[in-house]
Amino acid sequence: MRTDKEIIETIAKLESKLANPRMAIPENASIMEGYQKAIEILKNKTGNISNAKLEALSSVQSRAIAALTIDFINGECPQYVLLDVPIK
């Protein structure tokens, strides 16, 4: 399980990525949706995929980002993998 400091730092980095003006273009909608869900997951410290309600997400990419977030919380995924989804 990640520390509160690691979770807070990751939320701040995700929020910074969401503030990127390129995130508003339609091609990045899945990334935006995934990162928004990632922030929700991090704030709730959801470490179980069945509790994350990923079925509400509209694309495979957004669900994959959310699943990576759960792996991150559980210490199974490094932060850079979650943060380095390329923005178009």
Short mmCIF file of N, CA, C and O in Angstrom, two decimals:
data_model
loop_
_atom_site.label_atom_id
_atom_site.label_comp_id
_atom_site.label_asym_id
_atom_site.label_seq_id
_atom_site.Cartn_x
_atom_site.Cartn_y
_atom_site.Cartn_z
N MET A 1 0.85 -1.19 0.00
CA MET A 1 0.00 0.00 0.00
C MET A 1 0.89 1.24 0.00
O MET A 1 1.88 1.29 0.71
N ARG A 2 0.51 2.20 -0.81
CA ARG A 2 1.26 3.45 -0.92
C ARG A 2 1.02 4.34 0.32
O ARG A 2 -0.03 4.26 0.95
N THR A 3 1.99 5.19 0.58
CA THR A 3 1.86 6.12 1.70
C THR A 3 0.95 7.28 1.29
O THR A 3 0.75 7.53 0.10
N ASP A 4 0.44 7.98 2.30
CA ASP A 4 -0.39 9.16 2.01
C ASP A 4 0.39 10.18 1.20
O ASP A 4 -0.15 10.81 0.29
N LYS A 5 1.67 10.34 1.49
CA LYS A 5 2.51 11.29 0.76
C LYS A 5 2.59 10.92 -0.71
O LYS A 5 2.46 11.79 -1.58
N GLU A 6 2.80 9.64 -1.00
CA GLU A 6 2.87 9.19 -2.39
C GLU A 6 1.55 9.41 -3.12
O GLU A 6 1.53 9.82 -4.28
N ILE A 7 0.46 9.16 -2.43
CA ILE A 7 -0.87 9.33 -3.03
C ILE A 7 -1.14 10.81 -3.30
O ILE A 7 -1.59 11.18 -4.40
N ILE A 8 -0.84 11.67 -2.34
CA ILE A 8 -1.05 13.12 -2.52
C ILE A 8 -0.19 13.65 -3.66
O ILE A 8 -0.66 14.43 -4.49
N GLU A 9 1.05 13.20 -3.72
CA GLU A 9 1.95 13.63 -4.80
C GLU A 9 1.42 13.19 -6.16
O GLU A 9 1.44 13.95 -7.13
N THR A 10 0.92 11.98 -6.24
CA THR A 10 0.40 11.46 -7.51
C THR A 10 -0.86 12.20 -7.92
O THR A 10 -1.03 12.53 -9.10
N ILE A 11 -1.74 12.50 -6.97
CA ILE A 11 -2.95 13.28 -7.28
C ILE A 11 -2.54 14.63 -7.86
O ILE A 11 -3.10 15.07 -8.87
N ALA A 12 -1.56 15.30 -7.24
CA ALA A 12 -1.12 16.61 -7.73
C ALA A 12 -0.57 16.51 -9.15
O ALA A 12 -0.86 17.38 -10.00
N LYS A 13 0.18 15.47 -9.43
CA LYS A 13 0.73 15.30 -10.78
C LYS A 13 -0.36 15.01 -11.80
O LYS A 13 -0.32 15.50 -12.93
N LEU A 14 -1.35 14.22 -11.41
CA LEU A 14 -2.48 13.94 -12.31
C LEU A 14 -3.29 15.21 -12.57
O LEU A 14 -3.70 15.46 -13.72
N GLU A 15 -3.53 15.99 -11.54
CA GLU A 15 -4.27 17.25 -11.71
C GLU A 15 -3.51 18.19 -12.64
O GLU A 15 -4.12 18.89 -13.46
N SER A 16 -2.20 18.20 -12.53
CA SER A 16 -1.38 19.02 -13.42
C SER A 16 -1.52 18.55 -14.87
O SER A 16 -1.63 19.37 -15.79
N LYS A 17 -1.51 17.24 -15.08
CA LYS A 17 -1.70 16.71 -16.44
C LYS A 17 -3.08 17.06 -16.98
O LYS A 17 -3.22 17.38 -18.15
N LEU A 18 -4.09 17.00 -16.11
CA LEU A 18 -5.45 17.35 -16.55
C LEU A 18 -5.57 18.82 -16.92
O LEU A 18 -6.43 19.19 -17.72
N ALA A 19 -4.72 19.66 -16.35
CA ALA A 19 -4.75 21.09 -16.64
C ALA A 19 -4.10 21.43 -17.98
O ALA A 19 -4.23 22.55 -18.47
N ASN A 20 -3.43 20.47 -18.59
CA ASN A 20 -2.80 20.69 -19.88
C ASN A 20 -3.87 21.03 -20.91
O ASN A 20 -4.84 20.28 -21.06
N PRO A 21 -3.73 22.14 -21.64
CA PRO A 21 -4.74 22.52 -22.63
C PRO A 21 -5.02 21.45 -23.69
O PRO A 21 -6.13 21.34 -24.18
N ARG A 22 -4.03 20.64 -24.03
CA ARG A 22 -4.22 19.58 -25.02
C ARG A 22 -5.18 18.50 -24.53
O ARG A 22 -5.73 17.74 -25.32
N MET A 23 -5.39 18.44 -23.22
CA MET A 23 -6.29 17.43 -22.68
C MET A 23 -7.73 17.68 -23.14
O MET A 23 -8.53 16.76 -23.16
N ALA A 24 -8.04 18.89 -23.55
CA ALA A 24 -9.40 19.25 -23.95
C ALA A 24 -9.76 18.79 -25.36
O ALA A 24 -10.94 18.82 -25.72
N ILE A 25 -8.78 18.36 -26.14
CA ILE A 25 -9.14 17.92 -27.49
C ILE A 25 -9.79 16.54 -27.44
O ILE A 25 -9.50 15.73 -26.56
N PRO A 26 -10.71 16.28 -28.36
CA PRO A 26 -11.47 15.02 -28.33
C PRO A 26 -10.61 13.75 -28.32
O PRO A 26 -10.99 12.76 -27.70
N GLU A 27 -9.46 13.79 -28.97
CA GLU A 27 -8.59 12.61 -29.02
C GLU A 27 -8.08 12.20 -27.64
O GLU A 27 -7.64 11.07 -27.45
N ASN A 28 -8.12 13.11 -26.69
CA ASN A 28 -7.63 12.82 -25.33
C ASN A 28 -8.75 12.58 -24.33
O ASN A 28 -8.51 12.49 -23.12
N ALA A 29 -9.98 12.45 -24.80
CA ALA A 29 -11.12 12.27 -23.91
C ALA A 29 -10.98 11.03 -23.02
O ALA A 29 -11.30 11.06 -21.83
N SER A 30 -10.48 9.95 -23.58
CA SER A 30 -10.31 8.71 -22.80
C SER A 30 -9.26 8.88 -21.71
O SER A 30 -9.42 8.37 -20.60
N ILE A 31 -8.18 9.58 -22.04
CA ILE A 31 -7.14 9.84 -21.05
C ILE A 31 -7.70 10.72 -19.94
O ILE A 31 -7.49 10.45 -18.75
N MET A 32 -8.43 11.75 -20.33
CA MET A 32 -9.02 12.65 -19.33
C MET A 32 -9.95 11.87 -18.40
O MET A 32 -9.87 12.00 -17.17
N GLU A 33 -10.81 11.07 -18.98
CA GLU A 33 -11.75 10.29 -18.18
C GLU A 33 -11.00 9.33 -17.25
O GLU A 33 -11.34 9.19 -16.07
N GLY A 34 -9.96 8.68 -17.77
CA GLY A 34 -9.18 7.76 -16.97
C GLY A 34 -8.46 8.46 -15.82
O GLY A 34 -8.45 7.96 -14.68
N TYR A 35 -7.87 9.61 -16.10
CA TYR A 35 -7.17 10.35 -15.04
C TYR A 35 -8.14 10.91 -14.01
O TYR A 35 -7.83 10.97 -12.82
N GLN A 36 -9.33 11.33 -14.43
CA GLN A 36 -10.33 11.79 -13.46
C GLN A 36 -10.74 10.65 -12.53
O GLN A 36 -10.86 10.83 -11.32
N LYS A 37 -10.93 9.46 -13.09
CA LYS A 37 -11.26 8.29 -12.28
C LYS A 37 -10.07 7.92 -11.39
O LYS A 37 -10.25 7.52 -10.24
N ALA A 38 -8.86 8.06 -11.92
CA ALA A 38 -7.66 7.76 -11.14
C ALA A 38 -7.60 8.64 -9.89
O ALA A 38 -7.29 8.15 -8.79
N ILE A 39 -7.91 9.92 -10.04
CA ILE A 39 -7.91 10.83 -8.89
C ILE A 39 -8.95 10.38 -7.88
O ILE A 39 -8.68 10.35 -6.67
N GLU A 40 -10.12 10.00 -8.35
CA GLU A 40 -11.18 9.51 -7.45
C GLU A 40 -10.71 8.26 -6.70
O GLU A 40 -10.90 8.14 -5.49
N ILE A 41 -10.10 7.34 -7.43
CA ILE A 41 -9.60 6.11 -6.82
C ILE A 41 -8.53 6.41 -5.77
O ILE A 41 -8.54 5.85 -4.68
N LEU A 42 -7.63 7.33 -6.10
CA LEU A 42 -6.57 7.69 -5.16
C LEU A 42 -7.13 8.37 -3.91
O LEU A 42 -6.70 8.07 -2.79
N LYS A 43 -8.07 9.27 -4.10
CA LYS A 43 -8.66 9.97 -2.95
C LYS A 43 -9.40 9.00 -2.03
O LYS A 43 -9.38 9.16 -0.81
N ASN A 44 -10.03 7.99 -2.62
CA ASN A 44 -10.76 6.99 -1.82
C ASN A 44 -9.88 5.82 -1.38
O ASN A 44 -10.35 4.94 -0.65
N LYS A 45 -8.65 5.81 -1.89
CA LYS A 45 -7.70 4.72 -1.61
C LYS A 45 -8.31 3.35 -1.91
O LYS A 45 -8.22 2.41 -1.14
N THR A 46 -8.95 3.28 -3.08
CA THR A 46 -9.59 2.04 -3.53
C THR A 46 -8.51 1.09 -4.02
O THR A 46 -7.92 1.30 -5.07
N GLY A 47 -8.26 0.04 -3.27
CA GLY A 47 -7.23 -0.91 -3.64
C GLY A 47 -7.78 -2.21 -4.21
O GLY A 47 -7.05 -3.16 -4.43
N ASN A 48 -9.09 -2.23 -4.47
CA ASN A 48 -9.73 -3.45 -4.97
C ASN A 48 -10.49 -3.10 -6.25
O ASN A 48 -11.35 -2.23 -6.24
N ILE A 49 -10.17 -3.78 -7.32
CA ILE A 49 -10.76 -3.46 -8.62
C ILE A 49 -12.28 -3.61 -8.63
O ILE A 49 -12.98 -2.88 -9.30
N SER A 50 -12.80 -4.55 -7.86
CA SER A 50 -14.25 -4.75 -7.85
C SER A 50 -14.99 -3.60 -7.16
O SER A 50 -16.17 -3.41 -7.39
N ASN A 51 -14.28 -2.81 -6.36
CA ASN A 51 -14.90 -1.67 -5.69
C ASN A 51 -14.76 -0.37 -6.48
O ASN A 51 -15.31 0.66 -6.09
N ALA A 52 -14.03 -0.39 -7.57
CA ALA A 52 -13.72 0.82 -8.32
C ALA A 52 -14.79 1.25 -9.32
O ALA A 52 -14.76 2.35 -9.83
N LYS A 53 -15.73 0.38 -9.65
CA LYS A 53 -16.82 0.69 -10.59
C LYS A 53 -16.28 1.16 -11.95
O LYS A 53 -16.68 2.18 -12.48
N LEU A 54 -15.41 0.35 -12.51
CA LEU A 54 -14.79 0.70 -13.79
C LEU A 54 -15.75 0.55 -14.96
O LEU A 54 -15.53 1.13 -16.02
N GLU A 55 -16.83 -0.19 -14.78
CA GLU A 55 -17.78 -0.39 -15.88
C GLU A 55 -18.44 0.91 -16.32
O GLU A 55 -18.97 1.00 -17.43
N ALA A 56 -18.39 1.94 -15.50
CA ALA A 56 -18.99 3.23 -15.85
C ALA A 56 -18.11 4.01 -16.83
O ALA A 56 -18.58 4.97 -17.44
N LEU A 57 -16.88 3.59 -17.01
CA LEU A 57 -15.97 4.29 -17.92
C LEU A 57 -16.26 3.89 -19.36
O LEU A 57 -16.63 2.76 -19.64
N SER A 58 -16.06 4.83 -20.27
CA SER A 58 -16.53 4.64 -21.64
C SER A 58 -15.54 3.99 -22.60
O SER A 58 -15.92 3.67 -23.72
N SER A 59 -14.29 3.79 -22.18
CA SER A 59 -13.33 3.22 -23.13
C SER A 59 -12.38 2.26 -22.43
O SER A 59 -12.20 2.30 -21.22
N VAL A 60 -11.75 1.44 -23.25
CA VAL A 60 -10.75 0.50 -22.74
C VAL A 60 -9.58 1.29 -22.13
O VAL A 60 -9.06 0.94 -21.08
N GLN A 61 -9.18 2.37 -22.79
CA GLN A 61 -8.05 3.15 -22.30
C GLN A 61 -8.33 3.76 -20.93
O GLN A 61 -7.50 3.71 -20.03
N SER A 62 -9.51 4.32 -20.74
CA SER A 62 -9.83 4.92 -19.45
C SER A 62 -9.91 3.86 -18.36
O SER A 62 -9.46 4.07 -17.23
N ARG A 63 -10.45 2.67 -18.70
CA ARG A 63 -10.49 1.58 -17.72
C ARG A 63 -9.08 1.08 -17.40
O ARG A 63 -8.78 0.75 -16.25
N ALA A 64 -8.21 1.05 -18.40
CA ALA A 64 -6.82 0.62 -18.18
C ALA A 64 -6.09 1.60 -17.25
O ALA A 64 -5.35 1.18 -16.35
N ILE A 65 -6.30 2.88 -17.44
CA ILE A 65 -5.68 3.88 -16.57
C ILE A 65 -6.18 3.71 -15.14
O ILE A 65 -5.39 3.73 -14.19
N ALA A 66 -7.47 3.49 -14.99
CA ALA A 66 -8.04 3.28 -13.65
C ALA A 66 -7.47 2.01 -13.01
O ALA A 66 -7.14 2.00 -11.82
N ALA A 67 -7.33 0.95 -13.81
CA ALA A 67 -6.77 -0.30 -13.28
C ALA A 67 -5.31 -0.11 -12.88
O ALA A 67 -4.87 -0.65 -11.85
N LEU A 68 -4.56 0.66 -13.65
CA LEU A 68 -3.17 0.96 -13.28
C LEU A 68 -3.12 1.72 -11.96
O LEU A 68 -2.20 1.52 -11.16
N THR A 69 -4.10 2.56 -11.73
CA THR A 69 -4.16 3.32 -10.48
C THR A 69 -4.32 2.38 -9.29
O THR A 69 -3.66 2.55 -8.26
N ILE A 70 -5.16 1.39 -9.44
CA ILE A 70 -5.34 0.41 -8.37
C ILE A 70 -4.05 -0.37 -8.15
O ILE A 70 -3.62 -0.59 -7.00
N ASP A 71 -3.39 -0.74 -9.24
CA ASP A 71 -2.10 -1.42 -9.11
C ASP A 71 -1.08 -0.51 -8.43
O ASP A 71 -0.27 -0.97 -7.62
N PHE A 72 -1.11 0.78 -8.74
CA PHE A 72 -0.21 1.73 -8.10
C PHE A 72 -0.45 1.76 -6.59
O PHE A 72 0.48 1.67 -5.79
N ILE A 73 -1.71 1.89 -6.19
CA ILE A 73 -2.05 1.93 -4.77
C ILE A 73 -1.53 0.69 -4.05
O ILE A 73 -1.02 0.77 -2.93
N ASN A 74 -1.63 -0.45 -4.71
CA ASN A 74 -1.21 -1.72 -4.10
C ASN A 74 0.29 -1.98 -4.22
O ASN A 74 0.77 -3.03 -3.83
N GLY A 75 1.02 -1.00 -4.80
CA GLY A 75 2.46 -1.15 -4.92
C GLY A 75 2.91 -2.04 -6.06
O GLY A 75 4.07 -2.45 -6.11
N GLU A 76 2.03 -2.33 -7.00
CA GLU A 76 2.33 -3.23 -8.10
C GLU A 76 2.67 -2.50 -9.41
O GLU A 76 2.95 -3.14 -10.42
N CYS A 77 2.62 -1.19 -9.38
CA CYS A 77 2.86 -0.38 -10.57
C CYS A 77 3.61 0.88 -10.13
O CYS A 77 3.16 1.56 -9.20
N PRO A 78 4.72 1.22 -10.79
CA PRO A 78 5.41 2.45 -10.43
C PRO A 78 4.62 3.69 -10.89
O PRO A 78 3.84 3.63 -11.84
N GLN A 79 4.86 4.79 -10.21
CA GLN A 79 4.14 6.03 -10.51
C GLN A 79 4.31 6.45 -11.97
O GLN A 79 3.35 6.87 -12.61
N TYR A 80 5.53 6.31 -12.50
CA TYR A 80 5.78 6.80 -13.86
C TYR A 80 4.92 6.08 -14.90
O TYR A 80 4.55 6.68 -15.91
N VAL A 81 4.59 4.81 -14.68
CA VAL A 81 3.74 4.08 -15.64
C VAL A 81 2.35 4.72 -15.69
O VAL A 81 1.78 4.91 -16.76
N LEU A 82 1.83 5.08 -14.53
CA LEU A 82 0.52 5.71 -14.46
C LEU A 82 0.54 7.10 -15.09
O LEU A 82 -0.39 7.48 -15.79
N LEU A 83 1.60 7.83 -14.86
CA LEU A 83 1.67 9.23 -15.31
C LEU A 83 2.10 9.41 -16.76
O LEU A 83 1.89 10.47 -17.34
N ASP A 84 2.71 8.41 -17.34
CA ASP A 84 3.30 8.58 -18.67
C ASP A 84 2.42 8.13 -19.83
O ASP A 84 2.92 7.78 -20.89
N VAL A 85 1.12 8.19 -19.65
CA VAL A 85 0.21 7.91 -20.78
C VAL A 85 0.36 9.09 -21.74
O VAL A 85 0.19 10.24 -21.35
N PRO A 86 0.74 8.82 -22.99
CA PRO A 86 0.99 9.93 -23.91
C PRO A 86 -0.28 10.70 -24.28
O PRO A 86 -1.30 10.11 -24.62
N ILE A 87 -0.17 12.00 -24.20
CA ILE A 87 -1.25 12.90 -24.59
C ILE A 87 -1.04 13.26 -26.06
O ILE A 87 0.07 13.53 -26.49
N LYS A 88 -2.14 13.23 -26.82
CA LYS A 88 -2.04 13.51 -28.26
C LYS A 88 -2.02 14.99 -28.51
O LYS A 88 -2.45 15.79 -27.78
#
